[in-house]
Short mmCIF file of C-alpha atoms in Angstrom, two decimals:
data_model
loop_
_atom_site.label_atom_id
_atom_site.label_comp_id
_atom_site.label_asym_id
_atom_site.label_seq_id
_atom_site.Cartn_x
_atom_site.Cartn_y
_atom_site.Cartn_z
CA MET A 1 -5.58 31.07 -2.08
CA ALA A 2 -2.98 29.98 -4.65
CA GLU A 3 -3.85 26.30 -4.18
CA ARG A 4 -7.55 27.13 -4.49
CA LEU A 5 -6.93 28.92 -7.79
CA VAL A 6 -4.78 26.11 -9.21
CA LEU A 7 -7.37 23.47 -8.29
CA ASP A 8 -10.32 25.53 -9.51
CA LEU A 9 -8.67 26.49 -12.83
CA ARG A 10 -7.09 23.02 -13.31
CA GLY A 11 -5.85 21.94 -16.76
CA PHE A 12 -2.62 23.81 -17.53
CA TYR A 13 -2.07 25.11 -13.99
CA PRO A 14 -1.38 21.83 -12.13
CA LYS A 15 1.13 21.04 -14.92
CA THR A 16 2.94 24.30 -14.19
CA ALA A 17 2.85 23.58 -10.44
CA GLN A 18 4.55 20.22 -11.10
CA LEU A 19 7.53 22.02 -12.64
CA LEU A 20 7.62 24.74 -9.97
CA ALA A 21 7.69 22.06 -7.26
CA LEU A 22 11.30 21.34 -8.23
CA LEU A 23 12.54 24.93 -7.87
CA ASP A 24 13.12 25.32 -4.15
CA ASP A 25 14.91 28.66 -4.48
CA PHE A 26 12.17 30.04 -6.74
CA ILE A 27 9.00 29.11 -4.86
CA PRO A 28 8.35 30.28 -1.26
CA PRO A 29 7.95 27.44 1.27
CA GLN A 30 4.27 28.20 1.89
CA TYR A 31 3.52 27.34 -1.77
CA MET A 32 5.99 24.48 -2.20
CA GLU A 33 3.94 21.89 -0.29
CA PHE A 34 0.86 22.13 -2.49
CA CYS A 35 2.99 22.32 -5.66
CA LYS A 36 4.53 18.97 -4.70
CA ARG A 37 1.05 17.49 -4.20
CA MET A 38 0.30 18.37 -7.82
CA GLN A 39 2.83 15.75 -8.93
CA ASP A 40 0.49 12.82 -8.28
CA ARG A 41 -2.54 13.96 -6.29
CA VAL A 42 -4.40 16.35 -8.59
CA PRO A 43 -8.17 16.16 -8.08
CA SER A 44 -10.66 17.59 -10.57
CA GLY A 45 -13.66 19.81 -9.98
CA ARG A 46 -14.44 22.23 -7.15
CA ILE A 47 -12.71 21.22 -3.92
CA PRO A 48 -14.28 21.87 -0.51
CA GLU A 49 -12.04 23.78 1.89
CA ALA A 50 -11.94 20.80 4.27
CA ALA A 51 -10.62 18.56 1.49
CA LEU A 52 -7.62 20.85 0.93
CA GLU A 53 -6.37 19.93 4.41
CA SER A 54 -6.72 16.19 3.79
CA ASP A 55 -4.26 13.80 2.17
CA ALA A 56 -7.13 11.80 0.68
CA LEU A 57 -7.77 11.94 -3.05
CA TYR A 58 -10.86 14.02 -3.74
CA ASP A 59 -12.63 13.83 -7.07
CA PRO A 60 -16.11 15.35 -7.20
CA GLU A 61 -16.20 15.20 -11.01
CA PHE A 62 -16.12 11.42 -10.94
CA ALA A 63 -19.37 10.34 -9.34
CA PRO A 64 -19.33 7.02 -7.45
CA GLY A 65 -18.90 4.24 -10.00
CA GLU A 66 -18.29 6.63 -12.92
CA PRO A 67 -14.76 5.37 -13.71
CA ARG A 68 -16.29 1.88 -14.09
CA GLU A 69 -18.92 3.28 -16.45
CA ILE A 70 -16.27 5.00 -18.59
CA VAL A 71 -14.23 1.79 -18.81
CA GLU A 72 -17.27 -0.26 -19.80
CA ARG A 73 -18.48 2.29 -22.35
CA SER A 74 -15.02 2.66 -23.85
CA LEU A 75 -14.42 -1.10 -24.17
CA GLY A 76 -18.00 -2.02 -25.03
CA LYS A 77 -17.89 -4.72 -22.36
CA SER A 78 -18.78 -5.05 -18.71
CA ILE A 79 -16.03 -4.83 -16.09
CA GLU A 80 -16.68 -8.48 -15.21
CA ASP A 81 -16.02 -9.56 -18.80
CA VAL A 82 -12.52 -8.09 -18.70
CA PHE A 83 -11.37 -8.05 -15.07
CA THR A 84 -11.83 -10.33 -12.08
CA TYR A 85 -11.07 -7.34 -9.84
CA PHE A 86 -11.35 -3.57 -10.30
CA GLU A 87 -10.56 -1.26 -7.39
CA ASP A 88 -12.79 1.80 -7.23
CA GLU A 89 -10.44 3.70 -4.90
CA PRO A 90 -7.83 5.36 -7.16
CA LEU A 91 -4.12 4.70 -6.70
CA GLY A 92 -3.32 8.25 -7.70
CA ALA A 93 -4.61 11.24 -9.61
CA ALA A 94 -2.95 13.53 -12.12
CA SER A 95 -4.03 16.57 -14.11
CA ILE A 96 -6.22 14.80 -16.70
CA GLY A 97 -7.01 11.38 -15.21
CA GLN A 98 -6.66 8.91 -12.38
CA VAL A 99 -5.37 5.36 -12.00
CA HIS A 100 -7.07 2.22 -10.60
CA ARG A 101 -5.73 -1.23 -9.76
CA ALA A 102 -7.26 -4.22 -11.51
CA THR A 103 -6.68 -7.90 -12.23
CA MET A 104 -7.33 -9.45 -15.64
CA LYS A 105 -8.99 -12.78 -16.27
CA ASP A 106 -5.64 -14.52 -16.69
CA GLY A 107 -4.42 -13.18 -13.35
CA THR A 108 -2.27 -10.38 -14.78
CA LYS A 109 -2.00 -7.42 -12.41
CA VAL A 110 -2.66 -4.15 -14.22
CA VAL A 111 -3.43 -0.51 -13.57
CA VAL A 112 -6.18 1.28 -15.49
CA LYS A 113 -5.81 4.97 -16.26
CA VAL A 114 -9.15 6.71 -16.79
CA MET A 115 -9.41 10.18 -18.32
CA TYR A 116 -11.47 12.92 -16.70
CA PRO A 117 -14.47 13.78 -18.93
CA LYS A 118 -13.76 17.54 -19.04
CA GLY A 119 -9.97 17.42 -18.99
CA GLU A 120 -9.38 18.30 -22.64
CA TYR A 121 -12.04 21.02 -22.68
CA LEU A 122 -10.50 22.80 -19.68
CA PHE A 123 -6.98 22.51 -21.01
CA ARG A 124 -7.83 24.03 -24.39
CA TRP A 125 -9.52 27.03 -22.74
CA ASP A 126 -6.53 27.48 -20.41
CA MET A 127 -4.04 27.50 -23.27
CA ARG A 128 -6.15 29.84 -25.39
CA SER A 129 -6.35 32.38 -22.55
CA ILE A 130 -2.70 32.11 -21.57
CA LYS A 131 -1.44 32.45 -25.16
CA LYS A 132 -3.59 35.55 -25.77
CA PHE A 133 -2.18 37.19 -22.66
CA CYS A 134 1.36 36.11 -23.53
CA ALA A 135 1.07 37.50 -27.08
CA LEU A 136 0.36 40.92 -25.58
CA ALA A 137 2.65 40.94 -22.54
CA GLU A 138 5.47 38.40 -23.09
CA PRO A 139 5.54 37.40 -26.79
CA GLN A 140 9.05 35.92 -26.48
CA HIS A 141 7.58 33.05 -24.47
CA LEU A 142 5.06 31.98 -27.13
CA PRO A 143 7.36 29.28 -28.62
CA TYR A 144 7.47 27.57 -25.22
CA LEU A 145 3.68 27.66 -24.96
CA ASP A 146 3.19 26.47 -28.56
CA GLU A 147 5.34 23.40 -27.98
CA MET A 148 3.79 22.72 -24.58
CA GLU A 149 0.32 22.92 -26.11
CA LYS A 150 1.33 20.58 -28.92
CA GLN A 151 2.71 18.00 -26.49
CA PHE A 152 -0.06 18.33 -23.90
CA GLU A 153 -2.69 17.75 -26.60
CA SER A 154 -1.17 14.32 -27.26
CA GLU A 155 -2.10 13.36 -23.71
CA PHE A 156 -5.81 13.36 -24.59
CA ASP A 157 -5.58 10.14 -26.58
CA TYR A 158 -4.40 7.23 -24.48
CA THR A 159 -3.86 5.04 -27.55
CA LYS A 160 -0.93 7.34 -28.42
CA GLU A 161 0.46 6.99 -24.91
CA ALA A 162 0.14 3.19 -25.22
CA GLU A 163 2.13 3.31 -28.46
CA ASN A 164 4.79 5.49 -26.83
CA LEU A 165 4.98 3.20 -23.80
CA GLN A 166 5.59 0.24 -26.06
CA LYS A 167 8.32 1.94 -28.09
CA VAL A 168 10.17 3.56 -25.17
CA GLY A 169 9.80 0.39 -23.10
CA ASP A 170 11.36 -1.70 -25.89
CA ASN A 171 14.27 0.75 -26.14
CA MET A 172 14.83 0.81 -22.37
CA ASN A 173 14.59 -2.95 -21.93
CA LYS A 174 17.37 -3.53 -24.47
CA ARG A 175 19.88 -1.48 -22.49
CA TRP A 176 18.51 -0.81 -19.04
CA GLY A 177 16.07 -3.59 -18.16
CA LYS A 178 18.21 -4.53 -15.16
CA TYR A 179 17.81 -1.06 -13.65
CA VAL A 180 14.63 0.47 -15.08
CA ARG A 181 11.05 -0.68 -15.59
CA VAL A 182 8.54 0.90 -17.99
CA PRO A 183 4.92 -0.32 -17.76
CA LYS A 184 3.81 -2.58 -20.61
CA PRO A 185 0.55 -1.50 -22.28
CA ILE A 186 -2.17 -4.05 -22.99
CA ARG A 187 -2.78 -2.60 -26.43
CA GLU A 188 -6.04 -4.41 -27.16
CA LEU A 189 -7.61 -2.82 -24.06
CA CYS A 190 -6.39 0.75 -24.68
CA THR A 191 -8.77 3.39 -26.06
CA PRO A 192 -8.60 7.20 -26.24
CA GLU A 193 -10.24 7.29 -22.79
CA ILE A 194 -8.53 4.45 -20.94
CA LEU A 195 -5.01 3.03 -20.74
CA VAL A 196 -4.42 -0.47 -19.34
CA MET A 197 -0.86 -1.30 -18.29
CA GLU A 198 0.83 -4.38 -16.92
CA VAL A 199 3.05 -3.12 -14.12
CA GLY A 200 4.65 -6.31 -12.80
CA LYS A 201 4.60 -8.19 -9.53
CA GLY A 202 4.47 -5.86 -6.55
CA ALA A 203 4.54 -2.73 -8.69
CA SER A 204 0.91 -1.76 -8.09
CA LYS A 205 1.57 -2.02 -4.35
CA ALA A 206 4.48 0.37 -4.79
CA LEU A 207 2.21 2.77 -6.64
CA ARG A 208 -0.46 2.40 -3.96
CA ALA A 209 2.05 3.17 -1.21
CA GLY A 210 3.11 6.25 -3.15
CA VAL A 211 6.80 5.30 -3.25
CA LYS A 212 7.89 8.24 -5.34
CA LEU A 213 11.59 8.74 -5.88
CA ILE A 214 12.19 11.82 -3.74
CA ASP A 215 9.80 10.70 -1.00
CA GLY A 216 11.40 7.25 -0.83
CA ILE A 217 14.92 8.65 -0.55
CA ARG A 218 13.90 11.26 2.01
CA GLU A 219 12.09 8.64 4.06
CA GLN A 220 15.21 6.52 4.25
CA TYR A 221 17.48 9.43 5.10
CA GLY A 222 14.88 10.41 7.69
CA LYS A 223 15.39 7.06 9.39
CA ILE A 224 19.12 7.64 9.40
CA ALA A 225 18.59 11.09 10.91
CA ALA A 226 16.33 9.54 13.57
CA SER A 227 19.09 7.11 14.52
CA MET A 228 21.20 10.23 15.23
CA GLY A 229 18.48 11.68 17.43
CA ARG A 230 17.59 14.34 14.83
CA THR A 231 14.96 14.93 12.18
CA LEU A 232 15.78 15.21 8.48
CA GLU A 233 14.25 18.70 8.46
CA GLU A 234 16.62 19.80 11.23
CA LEU A 235 19.63 18.47 9.35
CA GLU A 236 18.51 20.10 6.08
CA LEU A 237 17.98 23.46 7.80
CA GLU A 238 21.40 23.17 9.42
CA GLN A 239 22.90 22.35 6.02
CA LYS A 240 21.29 25.40 4.36
CA GLU A 241 22.51 27.68 7.15
CA LYS A 242 26.05 26.35 6.74
CA ILE A 243 25.88 26.96 2.99
CA ALA A 244 24.63 30.51 3.61
CA ARG A 245 27.54 31.15 6.02
CA GLY A 246 30.03 29.66 3.55
CA GLU A 247 31.01 26.84 5.91
CA VAL A 248 29.88 24.20 3.40
CA LYS A 249 29.89 24.51 -0.40
CA GLU A 250 26.82 23.68 -2.40
CA MET A 251 27.76 20.43 -4.07
CA SER A 252 28.05 20.05 -7.82
CA ILE A 253 28.37 16.55 -9.17
CA GLY A 254 29.77 15.13 -12.36
CA VAL A 255 31.05 11.94 -13.92
CA GLY A 256 34.35 10.49 -15.00
CA LYS A 257 35.22 9.16 -18.44
CA GLY A 258 35.23 5.41 -17.90
CA GLU A 259 32.37 2.94 -17.71
CA ASP A 260 30.99 0.87 -14.87
CA GLU A 261 28.35 -1.82 -15.36
CA GLY A 262 26.91 -0.01 -18.35
CA ILE A 263 26.76 3.34 -16.52
CA HIS A 264 29.42 6.03 -16.73
CA GLU A 265 32.15 6.26 -14.11
CA PRO A 266 30.78 6.76 -10.58
CA ILE A 267 29.70 10.21 -9.51
CA LYS A 268 32.19 12.43 -7.74
CA ALA A 269 31.10 15.22 -5.37
CA GLU A 270 32.79 18.49 -4.48
CA GLY A 271 32.51 19.46 -0.82
CA LYS A 272 30.72 17.75 2.02
CA GLY A 273 27.06 17.84 2.92
CA LEU A 274 24.01 16.08 4.25
CA TYR A 275 23.67 13.89 1.14
CA GLY A 276 27.33 14.11 0.11
CA VAL A 277 28.42 10.65 1.24
CA MET A 278 26.36 8.80 -1.36
CA PRO A 279 27.50 10.50 -4.58
CA ALA A 280 31.11 9.95 -3.55
CA ALA A 281 30.75 6.17 -3.38
CA ASN A 282 31.46 4.12 -6.48
CA ALA A 283 29.44 1.01 -7.25
CA TRP A 284 32.10 -1.55 -6.25
CA ARG A 285 32.94 0.11 -2.95
CA SER A 286 29.27 0.66 -2.22
CA SER A 287 28.52 -3.03 -2.76
CA MET A 288 31.45 -4.10 -0.58
CA ARG A 289 30.42 -1.69 2.15
CA ASN A 290 26.82 -2.90 2.10
CA ALA A 291 27.99 -6.52 2.26
CA ALA A 292 30.20 -5.70 5.25
CA ILE A 293 27.31 -3.95 7.02
CA ARG A 294 25.03 -6.94 6.45
CA GLY A 295 27.80 -9.28 7.67
CA LEU A 296 28.10 -7.32 10.91
CA ASP A 297 24.31 -7.35 11.28
CA CYS A 298 24.31 -11.15 10.97
CA MET A 299 27.00 -11.44 13.62
CA LYS A 300 25.08 -9.15 15.96
CA ASN A 301 21.87 -11.09 15.36
CA LEU A 302 23.53 -14.46 15.97
CA GLY A 303 23.00 -14.12 19.73
CA ARG A 304 19.36 -13.21 19.18
CA LEU A 305 18.95 -16.29 16.95
CA VAL A 306 20.39 -18.56 19.66
CA TYR A 307 18.09 -16.94 22.19
CA ASN A 308 15.00 -17.31 19.96
CA VAL A 309 15.52 -21.07 19.44
CA SER A 310 16.06 -21.65 23.16
CA VAL A 311 13.61 -22.12 26.00
CA LEU A 312 14.30 -18.55 27.11
CA ARG A 313 12.08 -17.29 24.30
CA LEU A 314 9.10 -19.09 25.87
CA LEU A 315 9.84 -17.43 29.21
CA PHE A 316 10.73 -13.89 28.17
CA GLY A 317 9.39 -13.49 24.64
CA HIS A 318 10.81 -13.16 21.12
CA ALA A 319 13.93 -11.02 20.52
CA GLU A 320 13.60 -8.78 17.48
CA TYR A 321 16.39 -8.94 14.90
CA LYS A 322 17.97 -5.58 14.15
CA TYR A 323 19.39 -4.43 10.84
CA THR A 324 21.31 -1.31 9.88
CA GLU A 325 19.48 1.09 7.57
CA ILE A 326 21.53 1.15 4.37
CA PRO A 327 21.00 4.42 2.47
CA ILE A 328 19.88 4.38 -1.14
CA ASN A 329 22.87 5.22 -3.31
CA LEU A 330 21.65 8.66 -4.31
CA GLY A 331 24.56 9.18 -6.69
CA ARG A 332 23.78 6.02 -8.63
CA VAL A 333 20.09 6.95 -8.82
CA LEU A 334 20.80 10.41 -10.23
CA GLU A 335 23.38 9.01 -12.64
CA LEU A 336 20.93 6.39 -13.88
CA LEU A 337 18.20 8.97 -14.45
CA MET A 338 20.55 11.26 -16.35
CA VAL A 339 21.98 8.57 -18.63
CA VAL A 340 18.66 6.84 -19.31
CA HIS A 341 16.95 10.08 -20.33
CA GLY A 342 20.00 11.23 -22.26
CA GLU A 343 19.82 8.08 -24.36
CA GLN A 344 16.08 8.56 -24.90
CA VAL A 345 16.68 12.09 -26.22
CA LEU A 346 19.89 11.71 -28.22
CA LEU A 347 20.13 8.03 -29.21
CA ASP A 348 16.50 6.98 -29.60
CA GLY A 349 14.97 10.33 -30.52
CA LEU A 350 11.89 9.33 -28.51
CA PHE A 351 11.66 10.53 -24.94
CA ASN A 352 9.33 11.30 -22.06
CA GLY A 353 9.00 15.06 -21.85
CA ASP A 354 7.56 15.00 -18.33
CA PRO A 355 9.91 13.04 -15.99
CA HIS A 356 8.93 14.93 -12.82
CA PRO A 357 9.39 13.10 -9.49
CA GLY A 358 5.77 11.97 -9.39
CA ASN A 359 6.50 9.96 -12.56
CA ILE A 360 9.59 8.22 -11.13
CA MET A 361 8.99 5.38 -8.67
CA LEU A 362 11.18 3.28 -6.40
CA MET A 363 10.12 -0.31 -7.17
CA PRO A 364 10.18 -3.23 -4.70
CA ASP A 365 12.83 -5.03 -6.77
CA GLY A 366 15.23 -2.06 -6.55
CA ARG A 367 14.64 -0.77 -10.06
CA LEU A 368 13.32 2.67 -11.00
CA GLY A 369 9.83 2.70 -12.44
CA LEU A 370 9.27 5.29 -15.19
CA ILE A 371 5.57 6.05 -15.68
CA ASP A 372 3.27 8.45 -17.55
CA PHE A 373 4.37 8.83 -21.17
CA GLY A 374 1.59 11.17 -22.27
CA GLN A 375 4.08 13.85 -23.28
CA THR A 376 6.39 11.75 -25.41
CA LYS A 377 8.37 13.67 -28.02
CA ALA A 378 9.97 12.32 -31.19
CA LEU A 379 13.06 14.06 -32.61
CA ALA A 380 14.33 13.90 -36.18
CA ARG A 381 17.95 12.84 -36.65
CA GLU A 382 18.99 16.35 -37.68
CA ASP A 383 17.67 17.71 -34.38
CA ARG A 384 19.49 15.00 -32.43
CA VAL A 385 22.74 15.90 -34.20
CA MET A 386 22.28 19.61 -33.38
CA LEU A 387 21.60 18.77 -29.74
CA ALA A 388 24.56 16.39 -29.62
CA LYS A 389 26.88 19.16 -30.82
CA LEU A 390 25.35 21.57 -28.29
CA PHE A 391 25.86 19.27 -25.29
CA ILE A 392 29.46 18.54 -26.29
CA ALA A 393 30.20 22.28 -26.53
CA LEU A 394 28.43 22.93 -23.21
CA ASN A 395 30.44 20.26 -21.43
CA ARG A 396 33.69 21.63 -22.83
CA ASP A 397 32.58 25.17 -21.90
CA ASP A 398 33.26 26.33 -25.46
CA ARG A 399 31.10 29.43 -25.26
CA GLU A 400 31.72 30.64 -28.79
CA GLU A 401 30.76 27.26 -30.22
CA VAL A 402 27.64 27.08 -28.03
CA ALA A 403 26.50 30.48 -29.33
CA ARG A 404 27.31 29.50 -32.92
CA ILE A 405 25.31 26.26 -32.73
CA MET A 406 22.37 28.01 -31.09
CA VAL A 407 22.23 30.70 -33.80
CA GLU A 408 23.48 29.08 -37.02
CA GLU A 409 22.17 25.55 -36.59
CA MET A 410 19.23 25.81 -34.17
CA GLY A 411 17.80 29.14 -35.36
CA PHE A 412 17.87 30.80 -31.93
CA THR A 413 17.71 34.61 -31.98
CA THR A 414 17.59 37.39 -29.40
CA LYS A 415 16.97 41.12 -29.65
CA LYS A 416 20.63 42.12 -29.34
CA MET A 417 22.22 38.82 -30.43
CA ASP A 418 24.68 39.08 -27.53
CA PRO A 419 26.87 35.91 -27.63
CA ASP A 420 27.28 35.90 -23.84
CA ALA A 421 23.51 36.06 -23.28
CA ILE A 422 22.94 33.33 -25.87
CA TRP A 423 25.47 31.08 -24.10
CA ARG A 424 23.73 31.72 -20.79
CA TYR A 425 20.33 30.87 -22.30
CA ALA A 426 21.76 27.59 -23.62
CA ALA A 427 23.56 26.65 -20.41
CA PHE A 428 20.65 27.52 -18.12
CA ASN A 429 17.93 25.89 -20.21
CA ASN A 430 19.84 22.73 -21.07
CA ASP A 431 22.72 22.14 -18.69
CA ARG A 432 23.18 23.60 -15.21
CA TYR A 433 22.21 26.04 -12.44
CA THR A 434 25.76 26.91 -11.42
CA ASN A 435 27.02 30.36 -10.42
CA ASP A 436 29.25 30.74 -13.48
CA VAL A 437 26.06 30.73 -15.55
CA MET A 438 23.68 32.49 -13.17
CA LYS A 439 26.09 35.15 -11.84
CA ASN A 440 25.36 34.23 -8.20
CA MET A 441 21.63 34.95 -8.62
CA ASN A 442 18.73 32.65 -7.80
CA ILE A 443 16.52 31.34 -10.59
CA GLN A 444 13.95 34.13 -10.43
CA GLN A 445 16.55 36.90 -10.33
CA PHE A 446 18.57 35.35 -13.15
CA THR A 447 15.65 34.75 -15.54
CA GLU A 448 14.38 38.31 -14.99
CA TRP A 449 17.88 39.74 -15.52
CA LEU A 450 18.49 37.69 -18.67
CA ASP A 451 15.12 38.65 -20.15
CA LYS A 452 15.85 42.33 -19.59
CA THR A 453 19.44 42.06 -20.86
CA ASP A 454 18.64 40.40 -24.21
CA PRO A 455 15.12 38.98 -24.69
CA ILE A 456 14.49 35.98 -26.95
CA THR A 457 12.91 36.76 -30.33
CA HIS A 458 12.84 33.24 -31.83
CA LEU A 459 13.22 29.72 -30.51
CA ASN A 460 12.94 26.39 -32.36
CA ASP A 461 9.97 24.76 -30.66
CA GLU A 462 11.32 21.29 -31.51
CA HIS A 463 13.93 21.76 -28.77
CA VAL A 464 11.73 23.19 -26.02
CA LEU A 465 10.81 19.85 -24.46
CA VAL A 466 14.47 18.79 -24.23
CA GLY A 467 15.08 21.81 -22.01
CA ARG A 468 12.07 20.87 -19.91
CA VAL A 469 13.49 17.38 -19.40
CA THR A 470 16.83 18.74 -18.22
CA HIS A 471 15.10 21.21 -15.87
CA LEU A 472 13.05 18.40 -14.33
CA LEU A 473 16.05 16.10 -13.91
CA ARG A 474 18.13 18.89 -12.40
CA GLY A 475 15.21 19.61 -10.09
CA VAL A 476 15.46 16.10 -8.66
CA ALA A 477 19.11 16.79 -7.72
CA THR A 478 18.22 20.24 -6.38
CA ALA A 479 15.80 18.60 -3.94
CA PHE A 480 18.90 17.11 -2.28
CA GLN A 481 20.93 20.34 -2.41
CA LEU A 482 23.00 19.08 -5.34
CA LYS A 483 23.79 20.88 -8.56
CA ILE A 484 24.10 18.62 -11.57
CA ARG A 485 25.50 19.22 -15.05
CA CYS A 486 23.54 17.41 -17.73
CA SER A 487 26.27 17.85 -20.33
CA GLU A 488 28.75 15.75 -18.33
CA TYR A 489 26.40 12.78 -18.59
CA TRP A 490 25.20 13.47 -22.10
CA GLU A 491 28.50 14.21 -23.90
CA PRO A 492 29.50 10.50 -24.15
CA ILE A 493 26.04 9.77 -25.58
CA ALA A 494 26.34 12.75 -27.93
CA GLN A 495 29.67 11.44 -29.21
CA ARG A 496 27.97 8.14 -30.11
CA VAL A 497 25.27 10.05 -32.05
CA LEU A 498 27.90 11.93 -34.09
CA ALA A 499 29.91 8.72 -34.62
CA GLU A 500 26.82 6.99 -36.03
CA GLY A 501 26.42 9.85 -38.52
CA ALA A 502 30.06 9.57 -39.57
#
């Protein structure tokens, strides 16, 4: 029933499901599966019951050939005049549009994002209804909705997203081109209705295969679990039971103070767990270990090589070479995501406000692909300075200073102006989900308790999307039973912001 309502109402509701998909201790398991599908498989229109049980993309609002018609109408040219190939089957679908593979006349591989015809209309009605209800029942949440509406509205003009892609891509390539890829827009082919992006060799295949960050990591750990004669689900359940019994601590991860290949000192983990081995490994040791594993593989395969070049192969068949499954360095991935987005927010003042797992890809060349910049937010320098001070105070656990910055500099107010409640609002919304902040409650219990204790009366909407980014990034870590502190990654960046001002 819940999935039916989300898909029938569409617009704002799939966006909300994307965020809820990251909160495992907030959403019951029976709802979590469909919330995760909303990250990259959101159809439009009325969905038949049978289609809800299928993994296939279903889009009744786009009639056969309609995406082609929209592209041709928007460009004023036929498909054949622009592309040598245009794939009608979509690579993926989101809340307001879907993506198709294509090849340009010069051989450039691109993806074409086509907007749903009624997407904007539905969204505006959703927001109008939700804000009217909120004004009556939960007025303290209106600033969140105002900022979300402002940012979501920018998604309905793909020329703005193309401009944001270009700017953020230029910033990322300067510092992180070795580790991160942002699609390059073909500006002359972008219109309010369509967005054409060059994604690089092999990237469209990665998109087609659906190699999303969390899925890719879980798939690889699943192979490792299979080699142990177990399933990943069995190991995860066992891990959660051990945590509940107190046999294993929930892991919290942080960084050191040095630098390593342009990324802060390798992640360190407290406790042991299913995914604990990877955050504990630093880059140098990880590389040496992987080289040793591959060396052993080569030695083991040497006999198979000799066999395969001998006459025995003709008699008994080819011997398959075997290689050890090397886990993705989860710690390095999380660290990279935190630092890259921290620099977007604090250094560049131009960041993607919607980095949910469906918008983070594992690319064939080993880099992370960052896609979908419809909700890009620009911050003035004064806001970046305020946020820089806040993250420094959060990392140093200076509660009085956190409360002072929130009130005196950021204009945050609550009904009772309780400094402890204000610190908890700041820490929860921007930094961490740890027990010292949440008083050993889960997310639902804590947010309800905090709202009853000292409800918000005013919030600077310029800072809302920063909190959303930190929630989404923390949600990626939560998917692997890790608790992450944003301030540990962002304080070194914040110090650079303040140094620039000095």
